[in-house]
XYZ file of C-alpha atoms in Angstrom:
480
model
C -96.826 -64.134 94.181
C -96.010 -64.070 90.867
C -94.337 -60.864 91.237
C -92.526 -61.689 93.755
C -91.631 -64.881 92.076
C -90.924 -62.915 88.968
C -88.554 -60.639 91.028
C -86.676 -63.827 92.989
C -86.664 -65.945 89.345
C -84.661 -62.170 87.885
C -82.456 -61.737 91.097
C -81.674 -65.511 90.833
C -80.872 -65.357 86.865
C -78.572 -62.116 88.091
C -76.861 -64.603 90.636
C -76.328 -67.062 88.141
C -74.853 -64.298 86.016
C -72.759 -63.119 88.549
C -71.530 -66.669 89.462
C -70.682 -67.610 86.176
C -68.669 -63.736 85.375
C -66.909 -64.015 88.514
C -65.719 -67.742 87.703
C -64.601 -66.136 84.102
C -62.711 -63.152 85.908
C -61.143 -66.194 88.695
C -59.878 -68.053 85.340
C -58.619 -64.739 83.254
C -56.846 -63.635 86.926
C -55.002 -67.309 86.899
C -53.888 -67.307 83.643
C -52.680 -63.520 83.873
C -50.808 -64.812 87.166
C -49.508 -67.903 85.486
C -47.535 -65.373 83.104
C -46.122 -63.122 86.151
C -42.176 -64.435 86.807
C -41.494 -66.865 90.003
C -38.411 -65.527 92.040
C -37.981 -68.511 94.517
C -35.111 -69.632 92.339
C -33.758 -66.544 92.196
C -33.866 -65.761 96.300
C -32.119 -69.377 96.708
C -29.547 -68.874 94.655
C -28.366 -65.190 94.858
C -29.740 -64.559 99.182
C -26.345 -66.791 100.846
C -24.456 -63.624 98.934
C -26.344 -60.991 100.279
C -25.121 -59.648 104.193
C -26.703 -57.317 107.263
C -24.333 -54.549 107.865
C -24.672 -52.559 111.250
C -21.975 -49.800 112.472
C -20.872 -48.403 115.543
C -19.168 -45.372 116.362
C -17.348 -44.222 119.436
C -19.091 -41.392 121.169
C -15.711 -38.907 121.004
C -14.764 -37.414 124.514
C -13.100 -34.380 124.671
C -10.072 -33.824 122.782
C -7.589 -30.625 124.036
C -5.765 -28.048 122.340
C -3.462 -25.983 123.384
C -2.157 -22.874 122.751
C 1.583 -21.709 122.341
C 1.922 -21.396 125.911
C 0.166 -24.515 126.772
C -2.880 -22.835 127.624
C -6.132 -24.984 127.138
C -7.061 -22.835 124.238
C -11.370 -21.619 124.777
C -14.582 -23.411 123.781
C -14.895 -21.474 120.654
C -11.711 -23.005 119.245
C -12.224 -25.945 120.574
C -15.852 -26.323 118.330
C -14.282 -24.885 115.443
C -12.014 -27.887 115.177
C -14.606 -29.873 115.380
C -14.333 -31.569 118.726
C -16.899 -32.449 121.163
C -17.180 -30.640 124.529
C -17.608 -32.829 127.637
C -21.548 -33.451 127.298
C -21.070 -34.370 123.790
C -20.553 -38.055 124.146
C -18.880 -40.330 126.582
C -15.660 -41.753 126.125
C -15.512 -44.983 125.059
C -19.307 -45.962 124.510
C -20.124 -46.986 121.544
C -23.805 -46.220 119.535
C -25.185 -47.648 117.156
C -25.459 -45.678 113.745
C -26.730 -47.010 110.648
C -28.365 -50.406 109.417
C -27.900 -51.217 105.453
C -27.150 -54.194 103.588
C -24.422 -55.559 100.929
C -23.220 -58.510 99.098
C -20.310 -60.787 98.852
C -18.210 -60.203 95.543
C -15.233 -62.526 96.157
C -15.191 -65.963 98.025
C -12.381 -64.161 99.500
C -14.352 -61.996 101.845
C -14.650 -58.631 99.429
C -17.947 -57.099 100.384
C -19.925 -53.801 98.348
C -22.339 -51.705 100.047
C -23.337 -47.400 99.811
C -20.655 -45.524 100.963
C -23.527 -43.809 103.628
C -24.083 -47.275 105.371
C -20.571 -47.062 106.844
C -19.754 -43.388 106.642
C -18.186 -42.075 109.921
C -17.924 -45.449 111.326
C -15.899 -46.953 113.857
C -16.799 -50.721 113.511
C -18.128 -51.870 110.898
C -20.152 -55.872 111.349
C -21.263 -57.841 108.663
C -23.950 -60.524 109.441
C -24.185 -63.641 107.211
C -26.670 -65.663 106.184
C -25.530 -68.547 108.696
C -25.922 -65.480 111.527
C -22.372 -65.479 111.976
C -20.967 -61.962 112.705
C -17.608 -60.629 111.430
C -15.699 -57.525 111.739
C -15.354 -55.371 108.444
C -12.102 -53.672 107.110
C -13.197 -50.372 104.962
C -11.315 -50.774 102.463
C -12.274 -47.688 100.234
C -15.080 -45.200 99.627
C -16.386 -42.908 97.326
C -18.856 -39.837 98.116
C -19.974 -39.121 94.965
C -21.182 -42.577 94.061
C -22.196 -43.949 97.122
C -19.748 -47.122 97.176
C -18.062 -48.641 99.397
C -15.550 -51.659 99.507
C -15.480 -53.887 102.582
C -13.520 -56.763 103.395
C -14.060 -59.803 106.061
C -11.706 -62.679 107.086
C -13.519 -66.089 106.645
C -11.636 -69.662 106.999
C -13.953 -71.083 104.228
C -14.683 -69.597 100.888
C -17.890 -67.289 101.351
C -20.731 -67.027 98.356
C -20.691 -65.107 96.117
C -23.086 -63.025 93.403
C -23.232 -63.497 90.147
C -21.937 -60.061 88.472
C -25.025 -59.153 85.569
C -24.300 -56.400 83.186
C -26.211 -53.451 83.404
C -25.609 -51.994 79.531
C -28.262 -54.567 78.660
C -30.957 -53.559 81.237
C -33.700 -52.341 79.050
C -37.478 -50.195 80.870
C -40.113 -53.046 81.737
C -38.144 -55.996 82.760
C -38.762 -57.248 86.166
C -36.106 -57.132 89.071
C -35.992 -57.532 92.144
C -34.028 -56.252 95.704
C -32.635 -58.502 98.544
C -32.111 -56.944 101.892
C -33.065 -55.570 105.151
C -35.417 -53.612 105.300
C -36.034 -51.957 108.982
C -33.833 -55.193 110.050
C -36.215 -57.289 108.617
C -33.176 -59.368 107.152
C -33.424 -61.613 103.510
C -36.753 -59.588 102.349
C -37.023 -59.682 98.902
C -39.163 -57.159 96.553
C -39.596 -57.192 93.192
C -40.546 -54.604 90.278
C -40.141 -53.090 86.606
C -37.108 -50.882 85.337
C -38.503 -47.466 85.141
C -35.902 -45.376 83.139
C -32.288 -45.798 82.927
C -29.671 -43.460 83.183
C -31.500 -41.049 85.587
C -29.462 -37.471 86.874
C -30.065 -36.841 90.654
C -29.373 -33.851 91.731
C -26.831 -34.988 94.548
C -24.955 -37.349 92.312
C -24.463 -36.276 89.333
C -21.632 -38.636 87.938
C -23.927 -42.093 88.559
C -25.955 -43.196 85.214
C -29.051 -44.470 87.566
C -31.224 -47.389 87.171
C -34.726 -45.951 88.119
C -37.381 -48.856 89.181
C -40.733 -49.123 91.122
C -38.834 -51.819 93.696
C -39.900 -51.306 97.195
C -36.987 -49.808 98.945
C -36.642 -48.543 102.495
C -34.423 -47.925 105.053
C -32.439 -50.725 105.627
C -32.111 -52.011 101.333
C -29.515 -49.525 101.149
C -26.658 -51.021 99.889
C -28.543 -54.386 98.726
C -28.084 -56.015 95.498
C -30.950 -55.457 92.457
C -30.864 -58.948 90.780
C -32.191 -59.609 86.956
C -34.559 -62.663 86.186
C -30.982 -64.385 85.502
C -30.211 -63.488 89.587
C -27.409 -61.644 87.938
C -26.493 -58.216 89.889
C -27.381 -55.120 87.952
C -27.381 -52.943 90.331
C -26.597 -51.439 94.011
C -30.226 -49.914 95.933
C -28.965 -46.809 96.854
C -31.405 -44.222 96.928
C -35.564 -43.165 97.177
C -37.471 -40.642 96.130
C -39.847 -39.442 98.988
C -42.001 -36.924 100.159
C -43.399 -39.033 103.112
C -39.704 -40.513 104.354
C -41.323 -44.261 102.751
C -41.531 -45.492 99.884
C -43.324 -44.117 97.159
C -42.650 -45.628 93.695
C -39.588 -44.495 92.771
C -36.273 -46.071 93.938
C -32.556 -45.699 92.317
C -29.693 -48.261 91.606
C -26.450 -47.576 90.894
C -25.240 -49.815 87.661
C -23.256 -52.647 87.854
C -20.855 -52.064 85.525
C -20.451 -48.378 86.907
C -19.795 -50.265 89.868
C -17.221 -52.267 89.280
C -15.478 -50.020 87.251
C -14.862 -48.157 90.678
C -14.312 -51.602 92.485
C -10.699 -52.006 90.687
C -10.100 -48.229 92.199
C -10.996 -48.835 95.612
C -9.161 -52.058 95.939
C -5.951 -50.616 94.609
C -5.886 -47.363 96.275
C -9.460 -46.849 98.595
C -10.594 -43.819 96.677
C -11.778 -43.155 92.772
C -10.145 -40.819 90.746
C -12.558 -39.098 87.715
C -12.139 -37.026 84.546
C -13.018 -33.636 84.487
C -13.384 -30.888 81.691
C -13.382 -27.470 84.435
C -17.102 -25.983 83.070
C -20.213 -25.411 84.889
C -23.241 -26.624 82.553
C -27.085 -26.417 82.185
C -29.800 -28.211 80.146
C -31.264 -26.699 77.387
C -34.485 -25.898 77.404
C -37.567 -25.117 74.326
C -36.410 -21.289 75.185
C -33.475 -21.418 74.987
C -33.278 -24.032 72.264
C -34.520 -21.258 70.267
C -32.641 -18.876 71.228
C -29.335 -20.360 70.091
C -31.046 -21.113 66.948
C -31.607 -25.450 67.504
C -34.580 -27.034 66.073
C -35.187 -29.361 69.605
C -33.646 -28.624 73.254
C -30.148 -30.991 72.896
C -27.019 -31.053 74.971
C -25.373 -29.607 77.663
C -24.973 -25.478 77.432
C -21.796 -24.459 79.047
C -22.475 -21.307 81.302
C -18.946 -20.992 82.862
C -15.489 -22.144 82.030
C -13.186 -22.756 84.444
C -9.515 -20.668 83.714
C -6.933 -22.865 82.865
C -8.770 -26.314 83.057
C -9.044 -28.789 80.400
C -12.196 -27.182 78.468
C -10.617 -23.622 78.920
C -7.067 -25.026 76.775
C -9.606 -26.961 74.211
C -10.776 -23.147 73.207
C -14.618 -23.852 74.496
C -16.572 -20.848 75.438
C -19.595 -19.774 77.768
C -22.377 -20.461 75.181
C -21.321 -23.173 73.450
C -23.512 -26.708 73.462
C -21.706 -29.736 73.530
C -23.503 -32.516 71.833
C -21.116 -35.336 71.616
C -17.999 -36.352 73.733
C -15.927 -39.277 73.219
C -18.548 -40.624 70.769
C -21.243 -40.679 73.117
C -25.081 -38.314 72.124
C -25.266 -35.942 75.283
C -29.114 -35.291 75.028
C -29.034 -33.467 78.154
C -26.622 -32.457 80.977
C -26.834 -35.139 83.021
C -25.142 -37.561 81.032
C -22.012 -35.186 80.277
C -20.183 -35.628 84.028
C -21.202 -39.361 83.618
C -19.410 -39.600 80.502
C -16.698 -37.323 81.792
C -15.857 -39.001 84.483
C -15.429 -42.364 83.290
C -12.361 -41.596 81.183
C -8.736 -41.624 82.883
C -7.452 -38.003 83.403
C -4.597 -37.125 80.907
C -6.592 -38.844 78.325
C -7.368 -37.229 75.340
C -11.374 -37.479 73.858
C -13.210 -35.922 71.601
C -15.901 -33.456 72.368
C -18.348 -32.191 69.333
C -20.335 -28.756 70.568
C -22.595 -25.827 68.633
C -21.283 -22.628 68.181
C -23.539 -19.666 66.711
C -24.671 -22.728 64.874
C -22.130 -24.262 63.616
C -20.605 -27.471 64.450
C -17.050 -27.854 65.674
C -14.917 -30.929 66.702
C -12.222 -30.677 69.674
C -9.620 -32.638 71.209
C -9.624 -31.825 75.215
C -7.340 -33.753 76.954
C -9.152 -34.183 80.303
C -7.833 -33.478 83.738
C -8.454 -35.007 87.401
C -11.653 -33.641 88.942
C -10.904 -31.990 92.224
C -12.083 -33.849 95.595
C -15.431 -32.133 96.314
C -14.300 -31.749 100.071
C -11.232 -29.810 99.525
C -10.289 -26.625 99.417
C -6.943 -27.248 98.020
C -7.367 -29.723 95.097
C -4.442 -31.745 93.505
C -2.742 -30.329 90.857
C 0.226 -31.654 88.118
C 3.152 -31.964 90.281
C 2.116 -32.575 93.687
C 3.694 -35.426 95.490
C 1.559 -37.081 97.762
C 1.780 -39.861 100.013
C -0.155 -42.861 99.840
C -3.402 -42.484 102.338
C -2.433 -46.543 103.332
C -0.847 -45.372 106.234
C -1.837 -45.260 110.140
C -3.359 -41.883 109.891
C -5.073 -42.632 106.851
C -4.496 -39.376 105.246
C -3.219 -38.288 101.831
C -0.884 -35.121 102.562
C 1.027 -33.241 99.565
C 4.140 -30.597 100.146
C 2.689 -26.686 100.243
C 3.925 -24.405 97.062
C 2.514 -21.360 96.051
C -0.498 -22.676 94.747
C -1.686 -24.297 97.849
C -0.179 -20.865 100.034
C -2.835 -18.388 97.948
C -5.583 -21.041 98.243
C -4.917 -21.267 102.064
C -4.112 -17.904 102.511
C -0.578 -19.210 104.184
C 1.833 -16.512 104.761
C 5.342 -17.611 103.560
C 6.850 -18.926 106.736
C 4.382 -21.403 107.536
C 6.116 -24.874 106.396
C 4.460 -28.140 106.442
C 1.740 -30.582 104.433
C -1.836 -30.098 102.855
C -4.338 -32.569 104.252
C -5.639 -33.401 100.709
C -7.720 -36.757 101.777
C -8.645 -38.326 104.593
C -10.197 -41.794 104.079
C -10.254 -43.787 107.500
C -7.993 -44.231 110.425
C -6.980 -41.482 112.702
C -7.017 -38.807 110.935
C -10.529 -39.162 110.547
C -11.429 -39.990 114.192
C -9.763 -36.671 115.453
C -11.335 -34.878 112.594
C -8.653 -33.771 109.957
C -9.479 -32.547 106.995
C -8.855 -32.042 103.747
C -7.162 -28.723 103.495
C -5.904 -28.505 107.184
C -2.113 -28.153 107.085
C -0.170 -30.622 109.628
C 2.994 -28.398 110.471
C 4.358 -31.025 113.387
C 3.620 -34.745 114.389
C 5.116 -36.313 117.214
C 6.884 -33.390 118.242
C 8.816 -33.315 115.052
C 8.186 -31.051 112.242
C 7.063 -32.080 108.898
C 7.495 -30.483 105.697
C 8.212 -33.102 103.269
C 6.522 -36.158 102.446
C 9.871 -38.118 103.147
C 9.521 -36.726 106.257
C 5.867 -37.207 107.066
C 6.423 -41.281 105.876
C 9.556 -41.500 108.101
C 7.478 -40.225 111.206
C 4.270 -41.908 110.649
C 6.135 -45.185 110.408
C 7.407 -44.848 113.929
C 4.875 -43.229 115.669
C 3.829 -44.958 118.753
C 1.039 -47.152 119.833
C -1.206 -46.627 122.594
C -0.112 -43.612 124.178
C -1.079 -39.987 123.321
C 0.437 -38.646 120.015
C 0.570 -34.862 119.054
C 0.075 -32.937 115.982
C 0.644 -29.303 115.228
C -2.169 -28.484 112.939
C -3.394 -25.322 110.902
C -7.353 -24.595 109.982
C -8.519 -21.161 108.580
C -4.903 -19.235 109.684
C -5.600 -20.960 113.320
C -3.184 -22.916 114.759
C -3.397 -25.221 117.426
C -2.538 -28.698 118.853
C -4.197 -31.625 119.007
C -3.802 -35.296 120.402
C -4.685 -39.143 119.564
C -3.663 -42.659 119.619
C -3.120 -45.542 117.745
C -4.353 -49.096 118.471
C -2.482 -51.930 118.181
């Protein structure tokens, strides 16, 4: 009895214990949670800001070409230009394509979300938070940073966010995400700033805000708020090996942001410095190598002929370590700091040279569209891409002809943009050369303005256009 008293008195003193350690660990888990940050302000304040875009895009019929006998040209043309055979969508219907979110910038109905939302859209519909639906004007886009202006009609003056700046965002202070996750509209998530001014690979000019916010399909596009429900930043992008989230989400910064904004509103595409080299990091290796006590900088492996590093004297070999007053600890934050400043500007770059220090002025140039295979240069004269078509076309010169391989008689414009409209919907492209439109040729941009302004509404349209030495015709309309 005893012992078995002995062992119930022990298992009951070990109760006791456990009651009285677990009541200590209940009170140490409420104070630690009385210290964690409440975001209910912050969702009722910023969330009336924050919109559900969805897209839909026409499923293209069949488009034909003819040749200069006015021959249906064959398939194998016809998929080279990029237009669908008869099984490759219906005409007319319209799919659904992409889900993302965005916020309100202006009570005027300005709207920002990732240029990958909307890409390739036909309609674009923002959702608000009263569940009213409006159609969506693109109003400019940028690739390389994943922006993208919108802009809605409203007869009242819409909410708006509260713009944060981002050069104050230090690692470790919470933040959090409002979206729509898998459609699962006004979610909000919360986290820490990992790291700041992260590289990716695929973007290469955006100074990214890394956090541990859970983003998933469906964020994109969403505002990142500070504890102030200030925006900092735009969810853009994940890191995942599982298609989910896994830790490790990317922002682009607010002040990058809007930097682009004015661009976009004033001509629907962003314009970037660029110095013309290909660069590397620097590694312990080769660190040593060029005789550096640490790695540091960005090593320049080629120089392109004739751009703005090539006329500043810099060589394959040389580390730049400064430019425009700004450390470059590594090559990711060169194009970043390139591409802020206005081409034709003059900065100054610092860089190592068989281990010695030298100081350059470079006045930097316009970095080429990464679609086209006939960049702008100095002395072009393009036309403004707010037009019908909604491409940017510059007169052909000798430049252009060796790029294009054009023999000398073939007049007309370079495609150099295409940003929305028609010319995107029939699939132009930046490099094509338009030779005739409406049965009138085109070899000026007087021209090309004079014809585009009178160009027809709903009825077939035709344009003479050469891809790759092929030419061929093609047709489309324009809406009222």
């Amino acid at each position: 009895m005893s012992r078995v008293f002995f062992l119930f008195k022990k298992s009951f003193c070990n109760f006791g214990l456990s009651v009285i350690l677990l009541c200590a660990s209940l009170s140490n888990a409420s104070a630690d949670t009385s210290g964690l940050p409440n975001f209910t302000g912050l969702f009722e304040q910023a969330s009336p800001a924050v919109v559900n875009i969805s897209t839909l895009a026409k499923a293209k019929a069949r488009q034909q070409i003819y040749g200069p006998g006015g021959e249906e040209l064959p398939e194998i043309f016809r998929r080279y230009f990029g237009i669908p055979l008869p099984d490759e969508g219906a005409s007319g219907n319209s799919q659904p394509m992409s889900l993302g979110s965005g916020f309100i910038i202006s009570s005027d109905g300005y709207i920002l979300t990732n240029n990958h939302v909307v890409d390739g859209a036909d309609q674009i519909i923002v959702r608000l938070s009263d569940r009213s639906e409006r159609p969506a004007e693109l109003i400019g886009a940028d690739k390389r940073s994943d922006l993208a202006l919108l802009k809605i009609e409203s007869d009242r003056s819409l909410p708006v966010v509260k713009i944060g700046d981002s050069e104050g965002v230090k690692p470790g202070e919470w933040v959090a995400a409002i979206g729509s996750p898998f459609n699962f509209e006004y979610s909000i998530t919360k986290g820490i700033v990992s790291a700041l001014n992260r590289s990716l690979p695929s973007d290469s000019y955006v100074p990214f805000i890394q956090t541990d916010v859970p983003i998933n399909p469906g964020n994109s596009g969403g505002p990142l708020f500070n504890m102030e429900g200030e925006v900092i930043g735009i969810n853009s992008q994940i890191f995942t090996r599982s298609g989910g989230f896994m830790g490790l989400s990317f922002a682009i910064p607010v002040d990058h942001v809007m930097w682009a904004v004015d661009q976009l509103k004033d001509k629907g595409y962003v314009t970037r410095g660029w110095l013309g080299v290909a660069i590397q990091d620097v590694d312990r290796d080769l660190a040593e190598s060029f005789g550096l006590e640490r790695p540091m900088g960005a090593l320049v492996s080629q120089v392109v002929p004739g751009g703005p590093a090539d006329k500043a004297k810099l060589h394959p070999g040389d580390i730049i370590v400064r430019f425009n007053n700004r450390a470059i600890s590594n090559s990711g934050i060169l194009p970043m700091s390139v591409g802020v400043i206005k081409p034709g500007e003059k900065a100054k770059l610092e860089f190592i040279r068989n281990g010695k220090r030298k100081l350059v002025d470079v006045e930097v140039g316009q970095l080429p569209d990464e679609n086209s295979s006939a960049p702008e240069k100095n002395g072009d004269k393009p036309v403004s891409d707010k037009n019908p078509l909604g491409v940017k076309v510059a007169e052909l010169d000798e430049n252009y002809r060796s790029k294009l391989r054009l023999e000398e008689d073939v007049q007309g414009l370079v495609v150099i943009g295409v940003n929305r409209g028609a010319g995107r919907s029939i699939g132009l492209r930046q490099g094509d050369v338009i030779t005739d439109l409406n049965n009138r040729s085109v070899t000026t941009v007087s021209e090309f303005k004079k014809v585009v302004a009178k160009l027809p509404k709903n009825r077939s349209i035709s344009m003479r256009v050469i891809r790759g030495g092929n030419p061929g015709y093609i047709t489309f309309r324009l809406q009222e």
